[in-house]
Coordinates of C-alpha atoms in Angstrom, one line a residue:
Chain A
X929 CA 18.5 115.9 -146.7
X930 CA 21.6 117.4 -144.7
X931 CA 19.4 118.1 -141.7
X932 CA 18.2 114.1 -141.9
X933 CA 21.6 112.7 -142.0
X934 CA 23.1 114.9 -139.6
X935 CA 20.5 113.5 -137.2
X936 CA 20.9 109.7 -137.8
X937 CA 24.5 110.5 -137.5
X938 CA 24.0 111.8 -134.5
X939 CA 21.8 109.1 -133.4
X940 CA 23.9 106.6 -134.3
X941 CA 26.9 107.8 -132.5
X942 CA 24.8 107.6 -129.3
X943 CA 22.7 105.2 -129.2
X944 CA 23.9 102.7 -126.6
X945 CA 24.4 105.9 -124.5
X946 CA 20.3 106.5 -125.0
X947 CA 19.6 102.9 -124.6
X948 CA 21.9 102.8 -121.4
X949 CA 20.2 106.4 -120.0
X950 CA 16.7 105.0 -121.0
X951 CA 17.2 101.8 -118.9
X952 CA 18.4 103.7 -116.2
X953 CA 15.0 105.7 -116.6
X954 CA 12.7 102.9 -117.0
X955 CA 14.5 99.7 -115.3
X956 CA 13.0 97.7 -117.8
X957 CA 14.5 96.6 -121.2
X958 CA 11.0 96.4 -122.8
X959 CA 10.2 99.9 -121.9
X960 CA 13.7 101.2 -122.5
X961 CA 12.9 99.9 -126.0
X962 CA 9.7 101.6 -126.7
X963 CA 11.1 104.9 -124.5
X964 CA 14.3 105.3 -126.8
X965 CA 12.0 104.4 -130.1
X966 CA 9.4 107.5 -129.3
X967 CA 12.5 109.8 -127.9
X968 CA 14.0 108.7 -131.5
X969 CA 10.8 110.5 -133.1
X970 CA 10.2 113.2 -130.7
X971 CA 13.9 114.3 -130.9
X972 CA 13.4 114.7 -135.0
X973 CA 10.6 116.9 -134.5
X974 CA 12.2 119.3 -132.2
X975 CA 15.7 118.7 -134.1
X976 CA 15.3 122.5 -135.0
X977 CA 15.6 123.6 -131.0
X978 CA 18.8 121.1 -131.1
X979 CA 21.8 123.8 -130.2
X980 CA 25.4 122.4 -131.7
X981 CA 27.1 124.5 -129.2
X982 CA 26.1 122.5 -126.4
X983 CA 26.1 119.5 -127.7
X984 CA 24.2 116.6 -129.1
X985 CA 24.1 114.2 -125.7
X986 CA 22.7 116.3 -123.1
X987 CA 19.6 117.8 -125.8
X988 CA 18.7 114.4 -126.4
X989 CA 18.7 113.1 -123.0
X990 CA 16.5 116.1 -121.9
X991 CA 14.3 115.0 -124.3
X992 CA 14.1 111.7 -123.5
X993 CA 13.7 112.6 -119.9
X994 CA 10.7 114.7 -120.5
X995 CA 9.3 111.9 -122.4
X996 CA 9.6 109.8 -119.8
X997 CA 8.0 111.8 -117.3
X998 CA 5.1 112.7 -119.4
X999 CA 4.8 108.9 -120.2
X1000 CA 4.9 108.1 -116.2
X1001 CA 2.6 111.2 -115.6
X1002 CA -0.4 109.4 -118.1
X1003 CA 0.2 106.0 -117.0
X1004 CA 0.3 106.4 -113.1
X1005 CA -1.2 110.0 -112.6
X1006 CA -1.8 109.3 -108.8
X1007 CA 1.8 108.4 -108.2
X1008 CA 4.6 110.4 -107.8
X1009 CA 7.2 111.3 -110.3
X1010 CA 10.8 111.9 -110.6
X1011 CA 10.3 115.2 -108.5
X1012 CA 12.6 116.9 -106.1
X1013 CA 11.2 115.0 -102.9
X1014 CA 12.9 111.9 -104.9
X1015 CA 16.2 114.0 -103.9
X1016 CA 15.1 114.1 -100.2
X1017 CA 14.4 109.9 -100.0
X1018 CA 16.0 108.5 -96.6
X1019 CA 19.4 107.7 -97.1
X1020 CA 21.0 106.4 -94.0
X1021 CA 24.7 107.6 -95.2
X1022 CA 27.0 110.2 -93.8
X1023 CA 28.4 113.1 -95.0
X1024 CA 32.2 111.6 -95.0
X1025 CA 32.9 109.9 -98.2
X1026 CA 33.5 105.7 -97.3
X1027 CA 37.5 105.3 -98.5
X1028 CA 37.4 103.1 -101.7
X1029 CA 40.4 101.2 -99.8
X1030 CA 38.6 98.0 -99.3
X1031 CA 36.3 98.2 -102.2
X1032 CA 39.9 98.3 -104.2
X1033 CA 41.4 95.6 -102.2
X1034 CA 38.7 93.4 -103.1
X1035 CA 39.7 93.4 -106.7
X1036 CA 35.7 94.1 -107.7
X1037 CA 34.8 93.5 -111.4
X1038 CA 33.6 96.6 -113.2
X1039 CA 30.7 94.5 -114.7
X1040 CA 30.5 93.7 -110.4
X1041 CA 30.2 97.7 -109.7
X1042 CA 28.2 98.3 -112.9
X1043 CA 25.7 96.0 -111.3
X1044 CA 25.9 98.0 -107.8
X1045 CA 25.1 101.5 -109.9
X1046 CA 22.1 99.5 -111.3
X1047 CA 20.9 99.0 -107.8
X1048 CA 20.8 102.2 -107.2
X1049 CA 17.4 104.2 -106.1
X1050 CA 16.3 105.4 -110.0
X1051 CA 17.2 109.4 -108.5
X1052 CA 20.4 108.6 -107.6
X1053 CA 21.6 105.9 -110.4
X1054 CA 20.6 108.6 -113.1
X1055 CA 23.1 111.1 -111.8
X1056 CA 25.6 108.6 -111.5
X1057 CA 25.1 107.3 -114.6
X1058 CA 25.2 110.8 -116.2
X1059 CA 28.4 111.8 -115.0
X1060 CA 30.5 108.7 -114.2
X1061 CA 29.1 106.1 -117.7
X1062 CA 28.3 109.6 -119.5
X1063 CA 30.6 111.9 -118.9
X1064 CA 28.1 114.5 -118.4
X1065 CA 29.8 117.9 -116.7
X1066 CA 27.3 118.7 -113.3
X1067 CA 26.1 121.6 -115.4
X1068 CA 25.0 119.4 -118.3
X1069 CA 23.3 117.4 -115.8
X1070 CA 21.5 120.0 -114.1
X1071 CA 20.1 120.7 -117.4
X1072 CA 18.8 117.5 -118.4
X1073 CA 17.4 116.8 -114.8
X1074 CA 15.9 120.1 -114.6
X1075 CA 17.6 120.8 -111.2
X1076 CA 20.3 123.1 -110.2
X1077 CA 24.0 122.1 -110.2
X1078 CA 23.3 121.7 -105.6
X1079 CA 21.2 119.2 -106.5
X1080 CA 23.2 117.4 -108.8
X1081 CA 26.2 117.0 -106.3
X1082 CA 23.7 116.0 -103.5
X1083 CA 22.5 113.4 -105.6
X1084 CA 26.1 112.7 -107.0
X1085 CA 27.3 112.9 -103.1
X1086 CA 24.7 110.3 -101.9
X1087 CA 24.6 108.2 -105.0
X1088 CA 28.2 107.4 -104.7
X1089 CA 28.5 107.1 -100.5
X1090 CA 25.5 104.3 -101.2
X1091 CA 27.2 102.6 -104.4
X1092 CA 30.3 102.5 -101.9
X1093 CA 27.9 101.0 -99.4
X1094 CA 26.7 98.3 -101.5
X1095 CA 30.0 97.2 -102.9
X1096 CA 30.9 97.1 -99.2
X1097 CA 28.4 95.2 -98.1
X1098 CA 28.5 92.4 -101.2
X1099 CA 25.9 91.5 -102.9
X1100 CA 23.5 90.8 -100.3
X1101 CA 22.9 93.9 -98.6
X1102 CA 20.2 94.0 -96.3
X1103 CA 16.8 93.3 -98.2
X1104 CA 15.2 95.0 -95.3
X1105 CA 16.9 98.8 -95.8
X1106 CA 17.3 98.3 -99.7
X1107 CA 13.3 97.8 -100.0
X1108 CA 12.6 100.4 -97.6
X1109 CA 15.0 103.0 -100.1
X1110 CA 13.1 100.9 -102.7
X1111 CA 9.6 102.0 -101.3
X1112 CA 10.0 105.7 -100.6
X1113 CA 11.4 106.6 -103.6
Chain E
X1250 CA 40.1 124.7 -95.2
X1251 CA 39.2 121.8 -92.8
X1252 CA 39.6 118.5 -93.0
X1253 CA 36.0 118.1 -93.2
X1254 CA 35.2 120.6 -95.6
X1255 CA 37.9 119.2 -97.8
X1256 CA 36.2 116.0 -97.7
X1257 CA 33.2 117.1 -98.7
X1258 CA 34.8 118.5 -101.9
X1259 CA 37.3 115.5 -103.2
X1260 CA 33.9 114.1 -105.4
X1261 CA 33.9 117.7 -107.0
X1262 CA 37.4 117.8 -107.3
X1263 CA 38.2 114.6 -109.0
X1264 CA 35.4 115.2 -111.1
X1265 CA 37.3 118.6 -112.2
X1266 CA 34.7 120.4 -111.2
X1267 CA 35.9 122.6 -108.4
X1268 CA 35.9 126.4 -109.6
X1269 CA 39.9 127.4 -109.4
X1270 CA 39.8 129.2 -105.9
X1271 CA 38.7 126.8 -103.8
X1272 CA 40.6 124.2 -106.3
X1273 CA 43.7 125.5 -105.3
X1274 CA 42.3 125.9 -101.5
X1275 CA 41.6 122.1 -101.4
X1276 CA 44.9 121.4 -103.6
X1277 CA 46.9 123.5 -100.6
X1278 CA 45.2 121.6 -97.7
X1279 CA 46.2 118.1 -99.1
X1280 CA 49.5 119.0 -100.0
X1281 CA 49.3 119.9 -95.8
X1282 CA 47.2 116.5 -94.5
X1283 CA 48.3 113.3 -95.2
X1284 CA 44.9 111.8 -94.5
X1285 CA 42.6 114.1 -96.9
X1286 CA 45.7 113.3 -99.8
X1287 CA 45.6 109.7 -99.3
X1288 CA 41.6 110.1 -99.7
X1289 CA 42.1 111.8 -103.0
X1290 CA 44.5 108.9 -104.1
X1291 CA 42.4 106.7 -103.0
X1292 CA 39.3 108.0 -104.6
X1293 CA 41.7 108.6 -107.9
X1294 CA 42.5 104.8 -108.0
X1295 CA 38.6 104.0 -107.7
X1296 CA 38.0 106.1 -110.7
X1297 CA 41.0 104.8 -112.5
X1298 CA 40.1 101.1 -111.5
X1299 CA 36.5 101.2 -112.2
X1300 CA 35.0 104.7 -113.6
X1301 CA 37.1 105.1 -116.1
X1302 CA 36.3 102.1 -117.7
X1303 CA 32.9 102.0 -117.5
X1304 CA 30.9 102.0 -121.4
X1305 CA 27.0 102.5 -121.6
X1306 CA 24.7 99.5 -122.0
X1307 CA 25.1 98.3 -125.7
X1308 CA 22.2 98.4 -127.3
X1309 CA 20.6 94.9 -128.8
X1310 CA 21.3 94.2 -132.2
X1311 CA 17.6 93.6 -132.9
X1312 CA 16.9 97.2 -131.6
X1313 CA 19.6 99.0 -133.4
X1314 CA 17.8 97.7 -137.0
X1315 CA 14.8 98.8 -135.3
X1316 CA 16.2 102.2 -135.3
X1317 CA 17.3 102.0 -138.3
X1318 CA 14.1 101.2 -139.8
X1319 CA 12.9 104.6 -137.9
X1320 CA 15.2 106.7 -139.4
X1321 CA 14.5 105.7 -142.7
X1322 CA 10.8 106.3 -141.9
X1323 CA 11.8 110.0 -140.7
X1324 CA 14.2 110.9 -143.5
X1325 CA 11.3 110.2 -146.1
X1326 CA 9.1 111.9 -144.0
X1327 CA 11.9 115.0 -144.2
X1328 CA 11.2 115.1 -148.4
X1329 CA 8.2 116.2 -148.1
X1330 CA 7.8 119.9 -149.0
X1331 CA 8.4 122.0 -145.8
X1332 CA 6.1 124.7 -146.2
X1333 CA 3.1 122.2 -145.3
X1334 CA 4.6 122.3 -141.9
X1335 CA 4.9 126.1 -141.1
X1336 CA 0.7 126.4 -140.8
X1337 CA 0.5 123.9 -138.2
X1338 CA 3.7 125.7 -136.7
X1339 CA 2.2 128.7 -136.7
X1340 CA -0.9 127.7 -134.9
X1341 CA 0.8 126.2 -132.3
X1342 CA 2.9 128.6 -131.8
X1343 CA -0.4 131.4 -131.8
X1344 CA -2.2 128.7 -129.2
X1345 CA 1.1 128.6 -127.1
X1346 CA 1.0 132.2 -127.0
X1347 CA -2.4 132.3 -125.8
X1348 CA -2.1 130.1 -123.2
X1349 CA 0.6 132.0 -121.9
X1350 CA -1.2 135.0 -121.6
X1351 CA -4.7 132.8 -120.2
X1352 CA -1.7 131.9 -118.1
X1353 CA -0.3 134.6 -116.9
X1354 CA -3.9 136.5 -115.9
X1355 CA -4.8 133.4 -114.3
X1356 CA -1.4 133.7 -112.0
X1357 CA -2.1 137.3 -111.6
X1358 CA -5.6 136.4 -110.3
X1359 CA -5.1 133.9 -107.7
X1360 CA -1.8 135.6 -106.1
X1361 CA -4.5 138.3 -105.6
X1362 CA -7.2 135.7 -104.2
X1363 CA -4.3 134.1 -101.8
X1364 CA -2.8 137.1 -100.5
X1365 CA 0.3 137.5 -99.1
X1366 CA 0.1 136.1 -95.7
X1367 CA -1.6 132.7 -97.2
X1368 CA 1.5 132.1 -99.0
X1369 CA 3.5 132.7 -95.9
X1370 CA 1.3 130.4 -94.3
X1371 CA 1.4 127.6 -97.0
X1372 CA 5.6 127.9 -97.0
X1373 CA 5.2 127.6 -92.6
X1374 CA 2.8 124.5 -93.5
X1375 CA 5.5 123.5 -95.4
X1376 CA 8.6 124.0 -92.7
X1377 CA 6.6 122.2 -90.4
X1378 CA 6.3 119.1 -93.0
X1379 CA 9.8 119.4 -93.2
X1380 CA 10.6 119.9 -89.7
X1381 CA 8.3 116.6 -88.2
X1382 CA 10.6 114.3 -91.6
X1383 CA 14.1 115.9 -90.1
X1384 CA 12.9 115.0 -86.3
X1385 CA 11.7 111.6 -86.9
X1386 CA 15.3 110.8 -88.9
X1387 CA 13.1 110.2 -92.8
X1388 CA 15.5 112.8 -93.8
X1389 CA 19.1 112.5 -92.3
X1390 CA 21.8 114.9 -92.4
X1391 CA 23.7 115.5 -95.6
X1392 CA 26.5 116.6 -93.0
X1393 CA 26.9 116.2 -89.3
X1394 CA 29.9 116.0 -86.7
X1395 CA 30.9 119.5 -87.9
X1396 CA 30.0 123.0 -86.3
X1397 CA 27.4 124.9 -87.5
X1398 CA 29.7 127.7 -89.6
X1399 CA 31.2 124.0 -91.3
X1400 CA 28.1 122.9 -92.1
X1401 CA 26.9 126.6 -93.5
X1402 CA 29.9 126.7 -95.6
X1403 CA 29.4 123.2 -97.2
X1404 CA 26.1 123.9 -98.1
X1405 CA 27.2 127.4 -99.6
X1406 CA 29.4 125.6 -101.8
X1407 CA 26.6 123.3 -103.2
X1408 CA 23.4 125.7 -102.8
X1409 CA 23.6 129.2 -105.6
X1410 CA 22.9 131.9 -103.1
X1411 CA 24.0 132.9 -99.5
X1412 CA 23.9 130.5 -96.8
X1413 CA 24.4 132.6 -94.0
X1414 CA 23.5 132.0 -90.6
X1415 CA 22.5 134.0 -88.0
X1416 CA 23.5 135.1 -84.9
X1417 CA 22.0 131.9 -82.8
X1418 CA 23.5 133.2 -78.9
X1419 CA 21.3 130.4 -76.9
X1420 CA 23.0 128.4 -74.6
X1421 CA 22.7 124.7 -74.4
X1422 CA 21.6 124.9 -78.4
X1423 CA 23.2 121.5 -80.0
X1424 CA 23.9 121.6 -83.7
X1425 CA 22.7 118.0 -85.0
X1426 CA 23.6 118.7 -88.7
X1427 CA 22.4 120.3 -91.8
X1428 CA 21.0 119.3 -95.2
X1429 CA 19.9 120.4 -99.0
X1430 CA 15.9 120.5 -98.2
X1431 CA 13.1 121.9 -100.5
X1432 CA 10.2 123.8 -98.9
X1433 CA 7.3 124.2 -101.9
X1434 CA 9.6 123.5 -104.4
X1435 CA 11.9 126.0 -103.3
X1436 CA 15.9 124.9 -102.6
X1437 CA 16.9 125.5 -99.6
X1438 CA 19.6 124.6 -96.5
X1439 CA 17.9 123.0 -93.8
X1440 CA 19.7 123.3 -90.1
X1441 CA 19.0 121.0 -87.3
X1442 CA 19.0 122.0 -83.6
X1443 CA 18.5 120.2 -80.3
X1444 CA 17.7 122.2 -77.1
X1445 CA 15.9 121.3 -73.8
X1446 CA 14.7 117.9 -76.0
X1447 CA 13.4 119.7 -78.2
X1448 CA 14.8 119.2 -82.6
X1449 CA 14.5 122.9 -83.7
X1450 CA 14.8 123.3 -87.9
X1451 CA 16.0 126.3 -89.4
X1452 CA 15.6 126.8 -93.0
X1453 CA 17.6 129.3 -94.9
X1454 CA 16.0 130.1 -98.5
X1455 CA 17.2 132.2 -101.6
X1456 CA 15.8 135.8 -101.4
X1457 CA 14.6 136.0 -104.7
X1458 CA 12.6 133.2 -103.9
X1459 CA 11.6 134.7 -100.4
X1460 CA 10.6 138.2 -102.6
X1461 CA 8.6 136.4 -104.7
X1462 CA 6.3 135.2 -101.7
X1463 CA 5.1 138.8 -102.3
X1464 CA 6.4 139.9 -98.8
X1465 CA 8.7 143.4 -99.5
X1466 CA 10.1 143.8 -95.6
X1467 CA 12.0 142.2 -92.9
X1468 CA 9.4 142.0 -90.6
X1469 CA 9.1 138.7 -88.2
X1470 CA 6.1 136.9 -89.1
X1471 CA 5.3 134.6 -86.8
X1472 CA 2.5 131.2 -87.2
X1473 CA 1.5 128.5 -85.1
X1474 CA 0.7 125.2 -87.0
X1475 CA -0.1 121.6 -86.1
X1476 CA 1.7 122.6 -82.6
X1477 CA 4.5 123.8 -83.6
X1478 CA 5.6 127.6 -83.7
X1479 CA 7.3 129.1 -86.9
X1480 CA 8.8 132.6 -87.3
X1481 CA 9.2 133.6 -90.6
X1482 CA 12.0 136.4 -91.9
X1483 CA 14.2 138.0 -94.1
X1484 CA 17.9 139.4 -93.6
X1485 CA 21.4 138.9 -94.4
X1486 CA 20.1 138.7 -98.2
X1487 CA 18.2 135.4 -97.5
X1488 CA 14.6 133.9 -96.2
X1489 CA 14.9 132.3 -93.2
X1490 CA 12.0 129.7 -91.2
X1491 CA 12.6 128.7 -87.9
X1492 CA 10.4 126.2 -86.6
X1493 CA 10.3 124.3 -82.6
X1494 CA 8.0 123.4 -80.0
X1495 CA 9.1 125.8 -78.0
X1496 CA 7.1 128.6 -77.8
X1497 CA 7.8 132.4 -77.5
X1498 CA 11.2 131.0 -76.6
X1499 CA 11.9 130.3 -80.4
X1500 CA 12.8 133.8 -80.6
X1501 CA 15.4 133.3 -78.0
X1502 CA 17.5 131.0 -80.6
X1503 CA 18.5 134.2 -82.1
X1504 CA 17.7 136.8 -79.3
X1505 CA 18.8 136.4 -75.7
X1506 CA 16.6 136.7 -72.9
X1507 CA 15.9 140.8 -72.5
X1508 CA 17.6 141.7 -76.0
X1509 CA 15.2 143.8 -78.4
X1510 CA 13.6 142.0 -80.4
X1511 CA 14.5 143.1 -83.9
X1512 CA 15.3 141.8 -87.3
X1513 CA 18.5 142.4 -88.9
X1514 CA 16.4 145.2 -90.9
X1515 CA 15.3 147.1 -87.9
X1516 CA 11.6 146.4 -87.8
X1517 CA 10.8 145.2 -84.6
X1518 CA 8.6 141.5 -84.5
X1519 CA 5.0 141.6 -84.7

């Protein structure tokens, strides 16, 4: 009985942060919905791999992100996955990070630049959303994306130079180069 | 450090996630440059504006009964007596085993049936790929504007092994800039060149991941595919793939005209 209600506790605690990382996973509420319900059950059944030590969030999302792929890998087997090429999509940014100046001058909302992460290609939103919503450490992200820590501050580097893009741009930047990043991821 | 190089650390460093060395590098540059620290302040009041006050989604009312409702299901399911489960555990567990070893004769099998050099071949197949994306601009520079030893040192600081680059002693070679690439799954720093009008890639790969190619020397291997030439190598404790258009002058990107040609090993190209 211990084991069971040290799990919904667990749950419980998290559970906007597993509806929020589903949802960054699925872009969809609907199949945030059934995702997080089926990462609810699979979690219990491997709640005997869970390690206290390093904590509750990262296991979980790992499994959830597993999930995820699986579920993609059955539903669309021709199509690509979340794989490392999703890492290499075009990105038309440059190495210098764009100073925030403006972006802070502007007086943006938060629920404005919340909105900007949410456009963000689904690679490069879920390491953003790890670190920045979650609070994951690069290490802890690494783990759950099943990529090494480079990888995460690649993504982390470019995710953030296009979220500073976007926010620079407004809302209506340019259909043409936000479909293309759209398409080749 | 440079300018540059600091600038390509302030998301690590106000994430706290600078190891303590080059922390208190960085920390001594901007307390030095008045443009990087302003960046840093500037990038500080973004996170303290907006980052910092950022929550997760919440979840809708409708699905947190839903959850709810599956616990429940679970913790009942938890009463039952546990020894039921341990069978079906240990049959997995027996079936995972076997796989493993089907697994592990199966990979034993087919490195035998590839064979060395068709590994090699699939990782220049590969280069190329990676090569003709970095040409036509699909995959642009992670950093640029900096010199080559810049670039090497910013991917060192994001890739886990040595990114060390060798002696390039051609004249009119134009550094374009460098990126985090993948070649067959492997990490690995990508390097873009321009001579004559011609983009020339170098890839520089882990060595483990280079030894496990199955290739034990630091011999030059050298391939031509879809047109392009690639020479293949190991020294300096990583896996390097040059590929161009340009011939047996490729070696010259490393070599100049009437040097030996040898590999930082000593075995002469073949």
């Amino acid at each position: 009985m211990a084991r069971a209600a040290l799990f919904e506790e667990l749950i419980l605690k998290c559970l906007d942060s597993l509806y929020g990382y589903a949802l960054a996973l699925t872009r969809n509420p609907q199949d945030a919905e059934d995702l997080l319900g089926e990462c609810i059950v699979r979690a219990w059944e491997r709640f005997e791999s869970y390690d206290p030590r390093l904590g509750f969030k990262p296991w979980i999302f790992t499994v959830m992100r597993h999930l995820h792929v699986d579920r993609l890998r059955q539903s669309r087997p021709l199509e690509a996955t979340a794989t490392e090429e999703d890492a290499e999509a075009p990105n038309p940014l440059y190495a210098i990070p764009l100073a925030p100046e403006d972006i802070l001058a502007r007086r943006e909302t938060v629920d404005q630049v919340r909105e900007a992460i949410r456009r963000l290609p689904p690679p490069l939103r879920e390491v953003v959303e790890l670190r920045d919503i979650e609070g994951l450490s690069y290490r802890e992200i690494a783990a759950v994306i099943g990529r090494p820590v480079g990888t995460v501050m690649s993504r982390l580097y470019r995710g953030r130079n296009l979220l500073r893009t976007y926010l620079l741009e407004g809302p209506h930047f340019p259909e043409r180069r936000e479909a293309r990043l759209g398409r080749d991821l | 450090m440079t300018c540059s190089a600091a600038k390509s650390q302030l998301y690590a460093y106000v994430d706290d996630e600078l190891a303590p060395e080059t922390r208190w590098e960085l920390e001594r540059h901007l307390a030095g440059c008045e443009g990087c620290r302003r960046l840093a302040e500037l990038e500080f009041a973004f996170r303290e504006a907006y980052v910092e006050r950022f929550r997760p989604d919440q979840a809708p009312e409708r699905l947190r009964r839903q959850v709810r409702d599956t616990l429940a299901v679970l913790r009942r399911r938890d009463l039952r007596p546990r020894a039921r489960r341990w069978p079906r555990r240990a049959a997995l567990l027996l079936g995972a085993v076997g796989l493993l070893v089907a697994g592990a004769l199966l990979g034993v099998a087919v490195e035998r049936y590839l064979g060395t050099r068709a590994v090699l071949v699939e990782l220049a197949e590969a280069a190329v790929e990676q090569h003709q994306r970095l040409a036509r601009e699909e995959l642009p520079a992670d950093i640029g504007g900096v010199t080559p030893q810049q670039a090497a040192e910013w991917l060192r600081q994001r890739l886990p092994f040595n990114v060390q680059l060798p002696d390039l002693r051609t004249e009119g070679l134009t550094f374009l800039g460098g990126r985090i690439s993948h070649l067959r799954g492997i990490e690995a720093a990508a390097l873009e060149y321009r001579i004559d009008g011609s983009n020339v890639s170098l890839f520089i790969l882990p060595e483990e991941a280079y030894a496990r190619l199955g290739v034990s020397d630091t011999r030059f291997r050298t391939f031509s595919h879809r047109g392009y030439d690639v020479v293949i190598w190991r020294s300096h404790g990583a896996g390097y793939a040059l590929v161009s258009e340009i011939g047996g002058r490729s070696c010259q990107v490393c070599h100049a005209p009437g040097d030996p040609l040898e590999a930082a090993g000593g075995s002469p190209h073949r």
